[in-house]
PDB file of C-alpha atoms and ligand atoms in Angstrom:
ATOM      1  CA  UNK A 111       0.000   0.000   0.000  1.00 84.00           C
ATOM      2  CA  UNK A 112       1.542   3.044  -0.923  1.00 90.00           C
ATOM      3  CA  UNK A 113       1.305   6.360   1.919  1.00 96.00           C
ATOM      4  CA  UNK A 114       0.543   9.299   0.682  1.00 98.00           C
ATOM      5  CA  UNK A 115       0.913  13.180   2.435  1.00 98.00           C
ATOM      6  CA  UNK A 116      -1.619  14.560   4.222  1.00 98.00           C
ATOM      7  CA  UNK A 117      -1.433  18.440   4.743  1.00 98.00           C
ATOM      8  CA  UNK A 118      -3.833  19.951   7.049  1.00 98.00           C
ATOM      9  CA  UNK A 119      -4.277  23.672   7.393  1.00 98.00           C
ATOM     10  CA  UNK A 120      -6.460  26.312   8.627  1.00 97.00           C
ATOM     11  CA  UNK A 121      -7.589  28.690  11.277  1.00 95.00           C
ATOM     12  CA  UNK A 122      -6.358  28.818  15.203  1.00 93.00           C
ATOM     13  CA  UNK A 123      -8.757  25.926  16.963  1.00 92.00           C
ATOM     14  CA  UNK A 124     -10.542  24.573  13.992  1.00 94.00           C
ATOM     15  CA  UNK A 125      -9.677  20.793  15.371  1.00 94.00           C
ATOM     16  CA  UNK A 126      -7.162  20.431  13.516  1.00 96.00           C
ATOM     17  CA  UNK A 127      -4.519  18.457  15.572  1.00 95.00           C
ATOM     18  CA  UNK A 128      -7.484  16.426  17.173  1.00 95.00           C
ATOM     19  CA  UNK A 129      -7.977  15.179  14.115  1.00 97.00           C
ATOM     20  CA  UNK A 130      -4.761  14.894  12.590  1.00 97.00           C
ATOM     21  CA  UNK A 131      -3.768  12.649  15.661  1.00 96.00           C
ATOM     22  CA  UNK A 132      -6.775  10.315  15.240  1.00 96.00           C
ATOM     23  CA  UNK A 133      -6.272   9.972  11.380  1.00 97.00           C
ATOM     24  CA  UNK A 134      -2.351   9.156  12.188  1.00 97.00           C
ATOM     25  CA  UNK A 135      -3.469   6.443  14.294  1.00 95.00           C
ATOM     26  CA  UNK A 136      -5.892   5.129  11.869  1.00 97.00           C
ATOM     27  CA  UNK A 137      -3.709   4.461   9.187  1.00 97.00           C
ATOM     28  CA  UNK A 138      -0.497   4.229  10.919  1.00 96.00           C
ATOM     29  CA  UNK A 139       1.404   7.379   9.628  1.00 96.00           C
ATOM     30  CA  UNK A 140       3.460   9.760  11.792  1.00 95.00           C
ATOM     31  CA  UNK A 141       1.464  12.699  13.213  1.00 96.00           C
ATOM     32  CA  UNK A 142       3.815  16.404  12.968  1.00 97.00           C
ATOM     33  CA  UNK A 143       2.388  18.887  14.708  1.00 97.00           C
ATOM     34  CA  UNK A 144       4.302  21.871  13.031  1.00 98.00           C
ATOM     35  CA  UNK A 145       2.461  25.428  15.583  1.00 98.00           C
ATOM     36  CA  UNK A 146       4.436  22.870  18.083  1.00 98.00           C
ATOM     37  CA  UNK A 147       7.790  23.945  16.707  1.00 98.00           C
ATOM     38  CA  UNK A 148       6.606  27.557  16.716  1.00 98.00           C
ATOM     39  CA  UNK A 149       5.313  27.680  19.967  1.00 98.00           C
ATOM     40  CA  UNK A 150       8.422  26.156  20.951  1.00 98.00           C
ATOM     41  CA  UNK A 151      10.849  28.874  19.523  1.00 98.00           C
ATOM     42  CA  UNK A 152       8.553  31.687  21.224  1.00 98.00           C
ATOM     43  CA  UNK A 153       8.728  29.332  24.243  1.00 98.00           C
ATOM     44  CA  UNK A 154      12.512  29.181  23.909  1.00 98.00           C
ATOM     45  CA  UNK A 155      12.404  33.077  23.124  1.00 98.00           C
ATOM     46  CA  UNK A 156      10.371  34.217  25.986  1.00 97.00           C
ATOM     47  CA  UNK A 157      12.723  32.462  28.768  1.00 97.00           C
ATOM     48  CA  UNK A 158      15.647  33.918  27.474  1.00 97.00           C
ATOM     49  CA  UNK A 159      14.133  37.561  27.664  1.00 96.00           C
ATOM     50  CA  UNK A 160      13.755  38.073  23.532  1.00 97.00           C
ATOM     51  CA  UNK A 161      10.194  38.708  23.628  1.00 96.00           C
ATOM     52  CA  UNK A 162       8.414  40.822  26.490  1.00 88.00           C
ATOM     53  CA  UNK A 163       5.143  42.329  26.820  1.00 83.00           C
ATOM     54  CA  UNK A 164       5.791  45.447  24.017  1.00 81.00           C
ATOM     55  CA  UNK A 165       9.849  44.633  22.706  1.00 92.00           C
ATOM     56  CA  UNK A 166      10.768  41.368  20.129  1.00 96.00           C
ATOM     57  CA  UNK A 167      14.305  41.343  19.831  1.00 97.00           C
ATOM     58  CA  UNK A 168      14.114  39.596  16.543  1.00 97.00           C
ATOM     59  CA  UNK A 169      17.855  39.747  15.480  1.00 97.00           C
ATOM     60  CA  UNK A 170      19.121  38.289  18.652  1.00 97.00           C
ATOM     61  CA  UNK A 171      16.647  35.750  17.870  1.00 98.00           C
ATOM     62  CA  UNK A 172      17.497  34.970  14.181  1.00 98.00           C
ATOM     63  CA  UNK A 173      21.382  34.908  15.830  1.00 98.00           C
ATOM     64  CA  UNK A 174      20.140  32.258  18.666  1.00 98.00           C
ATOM     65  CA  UNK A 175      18.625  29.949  16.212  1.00 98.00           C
ATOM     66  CA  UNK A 176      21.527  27.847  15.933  1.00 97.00           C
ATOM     67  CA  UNK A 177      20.880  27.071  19.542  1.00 97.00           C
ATOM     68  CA  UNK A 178      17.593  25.874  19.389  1.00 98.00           C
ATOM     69  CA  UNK A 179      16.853  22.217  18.577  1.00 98.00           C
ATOM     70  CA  UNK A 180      13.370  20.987  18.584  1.00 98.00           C
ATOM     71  CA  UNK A 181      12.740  17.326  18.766  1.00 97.00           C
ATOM     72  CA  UNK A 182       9.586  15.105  18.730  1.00 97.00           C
ATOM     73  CA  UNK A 183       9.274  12.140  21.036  1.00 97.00           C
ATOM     74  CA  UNK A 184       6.722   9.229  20.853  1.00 94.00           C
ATOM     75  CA  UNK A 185       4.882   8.782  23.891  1.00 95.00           C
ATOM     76  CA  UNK A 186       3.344   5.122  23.928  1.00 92.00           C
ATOM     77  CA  UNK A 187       0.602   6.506  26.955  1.00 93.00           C
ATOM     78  CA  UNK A 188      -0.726   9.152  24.661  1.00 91.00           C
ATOM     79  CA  UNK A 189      -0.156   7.335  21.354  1.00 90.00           C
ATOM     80  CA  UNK A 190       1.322  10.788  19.701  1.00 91.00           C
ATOM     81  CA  UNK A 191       5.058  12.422  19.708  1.00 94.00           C
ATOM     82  CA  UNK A 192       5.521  14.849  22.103  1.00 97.00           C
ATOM     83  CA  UNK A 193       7.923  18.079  21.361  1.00 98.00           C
ATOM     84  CA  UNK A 194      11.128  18.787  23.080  1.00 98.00           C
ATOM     85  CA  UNK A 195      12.925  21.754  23.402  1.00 98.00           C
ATOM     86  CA  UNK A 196      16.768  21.220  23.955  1.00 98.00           C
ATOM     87  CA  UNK A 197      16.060  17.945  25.135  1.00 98.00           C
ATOM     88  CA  UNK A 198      13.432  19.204  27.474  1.00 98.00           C
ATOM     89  CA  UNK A 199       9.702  18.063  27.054  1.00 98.00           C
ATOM     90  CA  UNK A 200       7.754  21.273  26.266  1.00 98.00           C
ATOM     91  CA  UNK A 201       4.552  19.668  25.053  1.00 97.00           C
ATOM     92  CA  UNK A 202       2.549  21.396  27.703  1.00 95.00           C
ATOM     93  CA  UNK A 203       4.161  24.775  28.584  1.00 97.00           C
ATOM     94  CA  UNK A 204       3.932  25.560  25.266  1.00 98.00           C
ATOM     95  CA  UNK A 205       0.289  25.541  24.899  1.00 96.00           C
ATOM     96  CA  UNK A 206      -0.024  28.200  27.727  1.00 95.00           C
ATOM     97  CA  UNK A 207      -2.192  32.080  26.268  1.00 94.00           C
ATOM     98  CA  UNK A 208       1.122  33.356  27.033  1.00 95.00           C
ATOM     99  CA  UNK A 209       3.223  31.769  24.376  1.00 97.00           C
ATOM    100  CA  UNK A 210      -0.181  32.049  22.337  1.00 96.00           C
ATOM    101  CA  UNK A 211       0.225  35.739  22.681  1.00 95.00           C
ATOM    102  CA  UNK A 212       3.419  35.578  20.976  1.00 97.00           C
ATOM    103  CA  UNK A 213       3.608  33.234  18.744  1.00 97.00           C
ATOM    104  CA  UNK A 214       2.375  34.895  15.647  1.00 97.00           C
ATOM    105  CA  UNK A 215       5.005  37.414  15.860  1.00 96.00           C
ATOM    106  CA  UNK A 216       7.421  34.904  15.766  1.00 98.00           C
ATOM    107  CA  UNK A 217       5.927  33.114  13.253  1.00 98.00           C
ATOM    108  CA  UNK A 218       6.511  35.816  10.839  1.00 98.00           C
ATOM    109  CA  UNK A 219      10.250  35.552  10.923  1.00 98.00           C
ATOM    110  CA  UNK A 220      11.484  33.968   7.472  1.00 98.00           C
ATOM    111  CA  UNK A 221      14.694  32.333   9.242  1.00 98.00           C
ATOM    112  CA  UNK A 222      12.431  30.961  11.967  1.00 98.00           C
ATOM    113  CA  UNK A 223      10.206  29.347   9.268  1.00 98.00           C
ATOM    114  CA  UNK A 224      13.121  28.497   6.806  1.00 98.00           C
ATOM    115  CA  UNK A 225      14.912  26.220   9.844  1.00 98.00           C
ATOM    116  CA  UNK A 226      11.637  24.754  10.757  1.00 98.00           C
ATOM    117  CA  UNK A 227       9.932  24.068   7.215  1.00 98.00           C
ATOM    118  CA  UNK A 228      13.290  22.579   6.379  1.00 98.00           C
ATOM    119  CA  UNK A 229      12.635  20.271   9.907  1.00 98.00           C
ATOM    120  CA  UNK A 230       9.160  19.811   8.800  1.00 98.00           C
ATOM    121  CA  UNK A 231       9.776  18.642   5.318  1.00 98.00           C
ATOM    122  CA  UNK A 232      12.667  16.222   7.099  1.00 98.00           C
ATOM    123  CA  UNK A 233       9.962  14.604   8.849  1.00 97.00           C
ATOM    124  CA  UNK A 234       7.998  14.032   6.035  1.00 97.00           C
ATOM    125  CA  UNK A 235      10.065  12.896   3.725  1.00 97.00           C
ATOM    126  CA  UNK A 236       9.150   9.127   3.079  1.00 96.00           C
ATOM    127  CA  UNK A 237       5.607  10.314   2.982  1.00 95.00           C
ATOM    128  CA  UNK A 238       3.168   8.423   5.527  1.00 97.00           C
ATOM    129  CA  UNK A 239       2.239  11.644   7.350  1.00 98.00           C
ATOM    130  CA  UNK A 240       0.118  13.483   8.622  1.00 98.00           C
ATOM    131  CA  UNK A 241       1.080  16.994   9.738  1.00 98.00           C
ATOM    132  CA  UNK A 242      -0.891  20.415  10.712  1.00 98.00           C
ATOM    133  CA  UNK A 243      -0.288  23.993  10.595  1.00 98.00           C
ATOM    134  CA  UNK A 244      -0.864  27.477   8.546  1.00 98.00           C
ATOM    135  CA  UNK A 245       1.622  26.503   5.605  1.00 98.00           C
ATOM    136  CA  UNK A 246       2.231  23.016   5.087  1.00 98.00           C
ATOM    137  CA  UNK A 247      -0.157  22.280   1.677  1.00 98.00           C
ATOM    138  CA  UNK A 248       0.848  25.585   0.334  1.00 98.00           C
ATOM    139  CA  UNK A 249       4.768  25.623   1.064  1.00 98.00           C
ATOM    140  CA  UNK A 250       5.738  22.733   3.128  1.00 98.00           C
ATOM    141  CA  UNK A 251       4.184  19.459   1.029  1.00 98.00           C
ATOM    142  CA  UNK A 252       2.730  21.330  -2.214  1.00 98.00           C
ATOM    143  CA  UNK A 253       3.097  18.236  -4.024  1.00 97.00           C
ATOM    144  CA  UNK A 254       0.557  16.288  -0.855  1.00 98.00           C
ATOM    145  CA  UNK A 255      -2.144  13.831  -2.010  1.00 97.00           C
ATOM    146  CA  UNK A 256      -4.456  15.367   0.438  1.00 98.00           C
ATOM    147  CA  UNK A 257      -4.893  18.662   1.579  1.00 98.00           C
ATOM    148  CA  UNK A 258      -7.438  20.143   3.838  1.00 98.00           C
ATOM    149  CA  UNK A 259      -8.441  23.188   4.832  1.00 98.00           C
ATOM    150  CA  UNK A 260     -10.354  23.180   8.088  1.00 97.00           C
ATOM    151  CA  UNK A 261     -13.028  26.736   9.206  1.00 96.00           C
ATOM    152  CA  UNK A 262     -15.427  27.261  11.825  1.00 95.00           C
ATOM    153  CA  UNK A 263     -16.675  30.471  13.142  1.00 92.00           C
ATOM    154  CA  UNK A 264     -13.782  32.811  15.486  1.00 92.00           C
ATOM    155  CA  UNK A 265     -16.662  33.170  18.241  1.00 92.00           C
ATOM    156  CA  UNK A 266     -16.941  29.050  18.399  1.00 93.00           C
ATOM    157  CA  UNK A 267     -13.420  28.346  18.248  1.00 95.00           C
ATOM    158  CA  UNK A 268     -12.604  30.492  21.122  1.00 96.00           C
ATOM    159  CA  UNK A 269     -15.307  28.711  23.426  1.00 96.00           C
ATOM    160  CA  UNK A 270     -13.638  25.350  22.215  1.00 95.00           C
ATOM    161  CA  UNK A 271      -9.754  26.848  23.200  1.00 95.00           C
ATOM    162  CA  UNK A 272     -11.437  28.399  26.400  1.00 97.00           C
ATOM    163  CA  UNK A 273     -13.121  24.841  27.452  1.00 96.00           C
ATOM    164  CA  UNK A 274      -9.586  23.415  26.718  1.00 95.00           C
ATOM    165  CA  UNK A 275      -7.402  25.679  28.570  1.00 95.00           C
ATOM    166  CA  UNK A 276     -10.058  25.868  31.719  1.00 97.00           C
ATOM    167  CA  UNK A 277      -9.858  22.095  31.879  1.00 96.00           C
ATOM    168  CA  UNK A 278      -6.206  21.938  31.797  1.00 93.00           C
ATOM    169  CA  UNK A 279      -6.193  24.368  34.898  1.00 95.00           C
ATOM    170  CA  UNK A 280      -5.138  27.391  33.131  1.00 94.00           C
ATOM    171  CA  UNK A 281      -6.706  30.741  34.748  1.00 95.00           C
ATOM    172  CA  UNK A 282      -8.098  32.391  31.314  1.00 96.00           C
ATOM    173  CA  UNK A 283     -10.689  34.564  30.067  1.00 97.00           C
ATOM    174  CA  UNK A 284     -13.113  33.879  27.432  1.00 97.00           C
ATOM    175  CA  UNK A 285     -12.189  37.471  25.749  1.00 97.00           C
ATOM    176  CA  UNK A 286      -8.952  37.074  26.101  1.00 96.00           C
ATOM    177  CA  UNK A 287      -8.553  33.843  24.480  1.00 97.00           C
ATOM    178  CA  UNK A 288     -11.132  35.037  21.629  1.00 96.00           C
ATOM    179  CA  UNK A 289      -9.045  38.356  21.282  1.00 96.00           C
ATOM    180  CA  UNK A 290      -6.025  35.815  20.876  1.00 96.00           C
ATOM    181  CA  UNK A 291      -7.924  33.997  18.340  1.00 96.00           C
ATOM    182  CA  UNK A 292      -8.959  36.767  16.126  1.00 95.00           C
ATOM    183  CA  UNK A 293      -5.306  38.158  16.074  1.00 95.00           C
ATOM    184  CA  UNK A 294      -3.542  34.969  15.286  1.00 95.00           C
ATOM    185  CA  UNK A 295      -5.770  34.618  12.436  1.00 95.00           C
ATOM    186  CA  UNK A 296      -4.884  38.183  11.423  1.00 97.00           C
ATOM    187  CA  UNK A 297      -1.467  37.995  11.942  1.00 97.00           C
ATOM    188  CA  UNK A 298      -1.394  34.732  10.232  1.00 97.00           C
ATOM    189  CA  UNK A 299      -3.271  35.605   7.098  1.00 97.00           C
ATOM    190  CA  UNK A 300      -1.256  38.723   6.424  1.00 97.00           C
ATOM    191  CA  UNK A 301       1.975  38.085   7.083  1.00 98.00           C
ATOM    192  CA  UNK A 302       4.260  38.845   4.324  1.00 97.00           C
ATOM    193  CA  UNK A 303       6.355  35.089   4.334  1.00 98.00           C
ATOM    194  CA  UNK A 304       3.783  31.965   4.094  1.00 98.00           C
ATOM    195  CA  UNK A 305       0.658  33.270   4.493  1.00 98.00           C
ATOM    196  CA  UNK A 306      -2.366  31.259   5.836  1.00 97.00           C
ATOM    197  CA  UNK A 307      -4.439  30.985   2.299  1.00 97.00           C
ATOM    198  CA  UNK A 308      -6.103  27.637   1.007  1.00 98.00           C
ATOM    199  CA  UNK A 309      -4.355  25.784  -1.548  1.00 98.00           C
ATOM    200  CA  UNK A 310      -5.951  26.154  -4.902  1.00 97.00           C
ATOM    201  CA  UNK A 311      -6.431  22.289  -4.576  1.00 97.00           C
ATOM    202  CA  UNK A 312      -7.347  21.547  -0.799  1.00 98.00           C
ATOM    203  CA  UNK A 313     -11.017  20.608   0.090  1.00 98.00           C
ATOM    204  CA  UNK A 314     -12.463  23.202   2.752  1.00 97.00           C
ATOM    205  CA  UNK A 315     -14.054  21.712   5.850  1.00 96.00           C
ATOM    206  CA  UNK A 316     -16.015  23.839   7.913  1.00 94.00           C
ATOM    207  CA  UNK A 317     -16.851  21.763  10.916  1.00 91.00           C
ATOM    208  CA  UNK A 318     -18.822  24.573  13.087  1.00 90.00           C
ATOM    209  CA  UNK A 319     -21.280  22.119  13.076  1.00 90.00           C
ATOM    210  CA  UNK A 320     -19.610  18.654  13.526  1.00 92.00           C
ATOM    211  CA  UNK A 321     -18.582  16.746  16.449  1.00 93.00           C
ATOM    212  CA  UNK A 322     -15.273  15.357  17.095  1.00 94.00           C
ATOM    213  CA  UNK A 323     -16.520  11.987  15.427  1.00 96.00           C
ATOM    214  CA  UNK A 324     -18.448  13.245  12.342  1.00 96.00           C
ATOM    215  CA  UNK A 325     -14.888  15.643  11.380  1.00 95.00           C
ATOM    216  CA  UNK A 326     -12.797  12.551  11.796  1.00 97.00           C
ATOM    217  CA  UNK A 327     -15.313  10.124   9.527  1.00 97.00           C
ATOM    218  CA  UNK A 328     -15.751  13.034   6.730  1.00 97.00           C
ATOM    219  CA  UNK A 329     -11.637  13.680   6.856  1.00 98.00           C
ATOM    220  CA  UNK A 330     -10.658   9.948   7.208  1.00 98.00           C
ATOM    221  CA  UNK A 331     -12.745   8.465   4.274  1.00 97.00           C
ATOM    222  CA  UNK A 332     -11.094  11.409   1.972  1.00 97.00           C
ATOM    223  CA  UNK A 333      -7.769  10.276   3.343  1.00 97.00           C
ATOM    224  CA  UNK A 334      -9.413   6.346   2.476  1.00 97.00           C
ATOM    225  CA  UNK A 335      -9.782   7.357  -1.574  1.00 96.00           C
ATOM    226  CA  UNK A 336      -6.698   9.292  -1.824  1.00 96.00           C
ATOM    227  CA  UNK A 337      -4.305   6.001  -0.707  1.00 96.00           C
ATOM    228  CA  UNK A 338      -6.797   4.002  -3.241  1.00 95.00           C
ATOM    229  CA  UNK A 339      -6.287   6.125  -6.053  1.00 93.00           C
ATOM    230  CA  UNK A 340      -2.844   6.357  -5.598  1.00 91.00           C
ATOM    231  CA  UNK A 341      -2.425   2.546  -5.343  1.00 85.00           C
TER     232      UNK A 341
HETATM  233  O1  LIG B 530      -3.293  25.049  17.878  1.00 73.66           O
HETATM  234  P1  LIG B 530      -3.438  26.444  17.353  1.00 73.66           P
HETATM  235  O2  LIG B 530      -4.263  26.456  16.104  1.00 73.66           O
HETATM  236  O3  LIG B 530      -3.856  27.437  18.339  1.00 73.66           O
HETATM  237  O4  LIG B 530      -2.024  26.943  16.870  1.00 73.66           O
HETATM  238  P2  LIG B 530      -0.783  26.096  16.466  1.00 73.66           P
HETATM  239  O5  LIG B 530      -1.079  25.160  15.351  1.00 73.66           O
HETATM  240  O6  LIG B 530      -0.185  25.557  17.697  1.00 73.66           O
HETATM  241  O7  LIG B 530       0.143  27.243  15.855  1.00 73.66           O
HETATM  242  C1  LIG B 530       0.568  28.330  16.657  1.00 73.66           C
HETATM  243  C2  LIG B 530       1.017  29.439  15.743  1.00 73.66           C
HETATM  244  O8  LIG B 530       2.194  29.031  15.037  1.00 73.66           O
HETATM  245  C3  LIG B 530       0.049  29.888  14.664  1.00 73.66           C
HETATM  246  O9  LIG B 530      -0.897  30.838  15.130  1.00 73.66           O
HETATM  247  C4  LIG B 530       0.998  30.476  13.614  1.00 73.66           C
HETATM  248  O10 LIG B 530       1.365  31.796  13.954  1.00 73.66           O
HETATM  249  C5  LIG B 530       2.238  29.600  13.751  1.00 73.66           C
HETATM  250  N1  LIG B 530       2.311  28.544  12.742  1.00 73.66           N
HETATM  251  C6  LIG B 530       2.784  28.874  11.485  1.00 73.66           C
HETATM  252  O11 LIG B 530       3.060  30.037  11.209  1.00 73.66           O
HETATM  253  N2  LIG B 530       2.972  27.899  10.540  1.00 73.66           N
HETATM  254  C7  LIG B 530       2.678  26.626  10.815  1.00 73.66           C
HETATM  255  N3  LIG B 530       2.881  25.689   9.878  1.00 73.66           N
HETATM  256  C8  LIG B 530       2.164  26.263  12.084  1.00 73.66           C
HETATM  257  C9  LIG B 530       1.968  27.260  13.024  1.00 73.66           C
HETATM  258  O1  LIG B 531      -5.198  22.148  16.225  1.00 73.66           O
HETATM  259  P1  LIG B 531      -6.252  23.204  16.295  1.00 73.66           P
HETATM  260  O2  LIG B 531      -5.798  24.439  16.975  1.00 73.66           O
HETATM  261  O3  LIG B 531      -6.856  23.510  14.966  1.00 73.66           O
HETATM  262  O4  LIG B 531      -7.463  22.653  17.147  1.00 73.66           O
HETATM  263  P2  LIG B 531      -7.521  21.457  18.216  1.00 73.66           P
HETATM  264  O5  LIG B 531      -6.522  21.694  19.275  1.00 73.66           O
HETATM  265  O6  LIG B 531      -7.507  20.145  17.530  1.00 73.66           O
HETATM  266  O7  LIG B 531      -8.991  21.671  18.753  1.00 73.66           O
HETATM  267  C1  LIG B 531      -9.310  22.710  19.656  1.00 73.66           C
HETATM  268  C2  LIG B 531     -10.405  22.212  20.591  1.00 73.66           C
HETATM  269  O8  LIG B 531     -11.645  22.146  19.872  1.00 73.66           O
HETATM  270  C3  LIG B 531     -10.139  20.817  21.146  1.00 73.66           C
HETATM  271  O9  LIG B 531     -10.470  20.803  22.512  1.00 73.66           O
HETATM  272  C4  LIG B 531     -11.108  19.940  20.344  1.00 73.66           C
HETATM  273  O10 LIG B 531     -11.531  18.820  21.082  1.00 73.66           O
HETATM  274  C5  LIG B 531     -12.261  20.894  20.095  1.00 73.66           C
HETATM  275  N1  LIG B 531     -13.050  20.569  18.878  1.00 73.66           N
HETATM  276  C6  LIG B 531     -14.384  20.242  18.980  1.00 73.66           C
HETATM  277  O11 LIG B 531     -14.905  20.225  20.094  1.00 73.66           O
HETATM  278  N2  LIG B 531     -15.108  19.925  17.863  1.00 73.66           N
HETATM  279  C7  LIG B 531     -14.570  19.940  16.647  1.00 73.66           C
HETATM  280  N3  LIG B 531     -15.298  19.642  15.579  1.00 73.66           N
HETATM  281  C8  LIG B 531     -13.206  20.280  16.513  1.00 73.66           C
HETATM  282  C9  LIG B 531     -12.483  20.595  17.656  1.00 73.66           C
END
């Protein structure tokens, strides 16, 4: 059976890893979860005082780069790889509204993305994977079998990253996480390197009105007739 490339893209808390995890599982690819490599160069950034409330000291940044080395880790309890930063595991801190707050600026930094899409496309390079993000079917895997591109309305994706974050213990508020939802989306969308655009040829999925289960079915029997045609 040959594996094919799956790119999924789209807005902040659209499901997107949720169901790129599952669908890795199902057909026994590799699951890349590229905002994780973002979030861990702002995390990376914001301990060693190169991003602060209102100053991004991007050159000292670009000059550090060499220092930072992400890694993923599979973690047989959770059935995904987990992300390591210098050899420390990150996978939670870097999910925190803080590092949210920042990460978009970072994100617009062509070194930052040229060391991590080269990373990324690494990963991916004997195809059987499944990986997430703002780029990946546009600049990352142009040449996937699949690409998706996932929507759901700003106000409903907010409540989804608010339920998360409150259940995980973090003290958030709903504004603040929807502010942080409609500026990442801004920021991502307009940024001059890689914008966040659908590829002419990915299949938009706007699951405001699915549950976890009907998303995965929909997106998994697309990912079922892509590895048949190309077989
Ligand atoms: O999970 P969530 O949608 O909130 O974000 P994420 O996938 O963890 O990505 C965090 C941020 O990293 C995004 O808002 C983008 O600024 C950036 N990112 C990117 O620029 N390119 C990617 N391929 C993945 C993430
Ligand atoms: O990776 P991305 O930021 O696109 O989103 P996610 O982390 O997979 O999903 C954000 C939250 O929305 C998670 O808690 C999902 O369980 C939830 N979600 C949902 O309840 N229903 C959906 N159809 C999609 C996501």
């Amino acid at each position: 059976m040959n594996k094919i490339t799956i790119a999924i893209d789209g807005f902040s808390s659209t499901g997107k890893s949720t169901v790129a995890k599952r669908l890795a599982k199902a057909l026994g690819y590799i699951y890349v979860d590229s905002g994780a490599m973002y979030r861990a160069v702002t995390l990376y950034a914001m301990q060693n005082d190169l991003i602060k409330k209102d100053c991004f000291d991007k050159q000292q940044l670009i000059a550090q780069l060499k220092d930072i080395k992400i890694s993923f880790k599979f973690n047989e309890e959770l059935g995904f790889a987990e992300v390591y930063l210098n050899g420390q595991n990150v996978e939670k801190t870097i999910r925190t509204l803080e590092v949210s707050q920042f990460v978009s600026q970072v994100a617009t930094v062509s070194e930052v993305r040229e060391q991590l899409v080269f990373q990324q496309q690494n990963l991916g390079k004997d195809k059987g994977v499944v990986m997430d993000g703002r780029d990946i079917g546009t600049v990352v895997f142009p040449e996937a079998k699949l690409k998706l591109f996932m929507t759901a309305s700003a106000e409903q994706r907010a409540q989804r990253r608010y339920d998360e974050l409150i259940e995980r213990g973090d003290d958030v508020k709903f504004d603040d996480v929807l502010k942080n939802v409609q500026s990442r989306d801004h920021i991502d969308s307009t940024r001059e390197d890689s914008p966040l655009m659908k590829a002419e040829d990915a299949i938009e999925v706007d699951n405001s009105n699915l549950n976890l289960d009907e998303q995965f079915e929909l997106i998994y029997n697309l990912a079922k007739d892509k590895i048949s045609e190309s077989n």
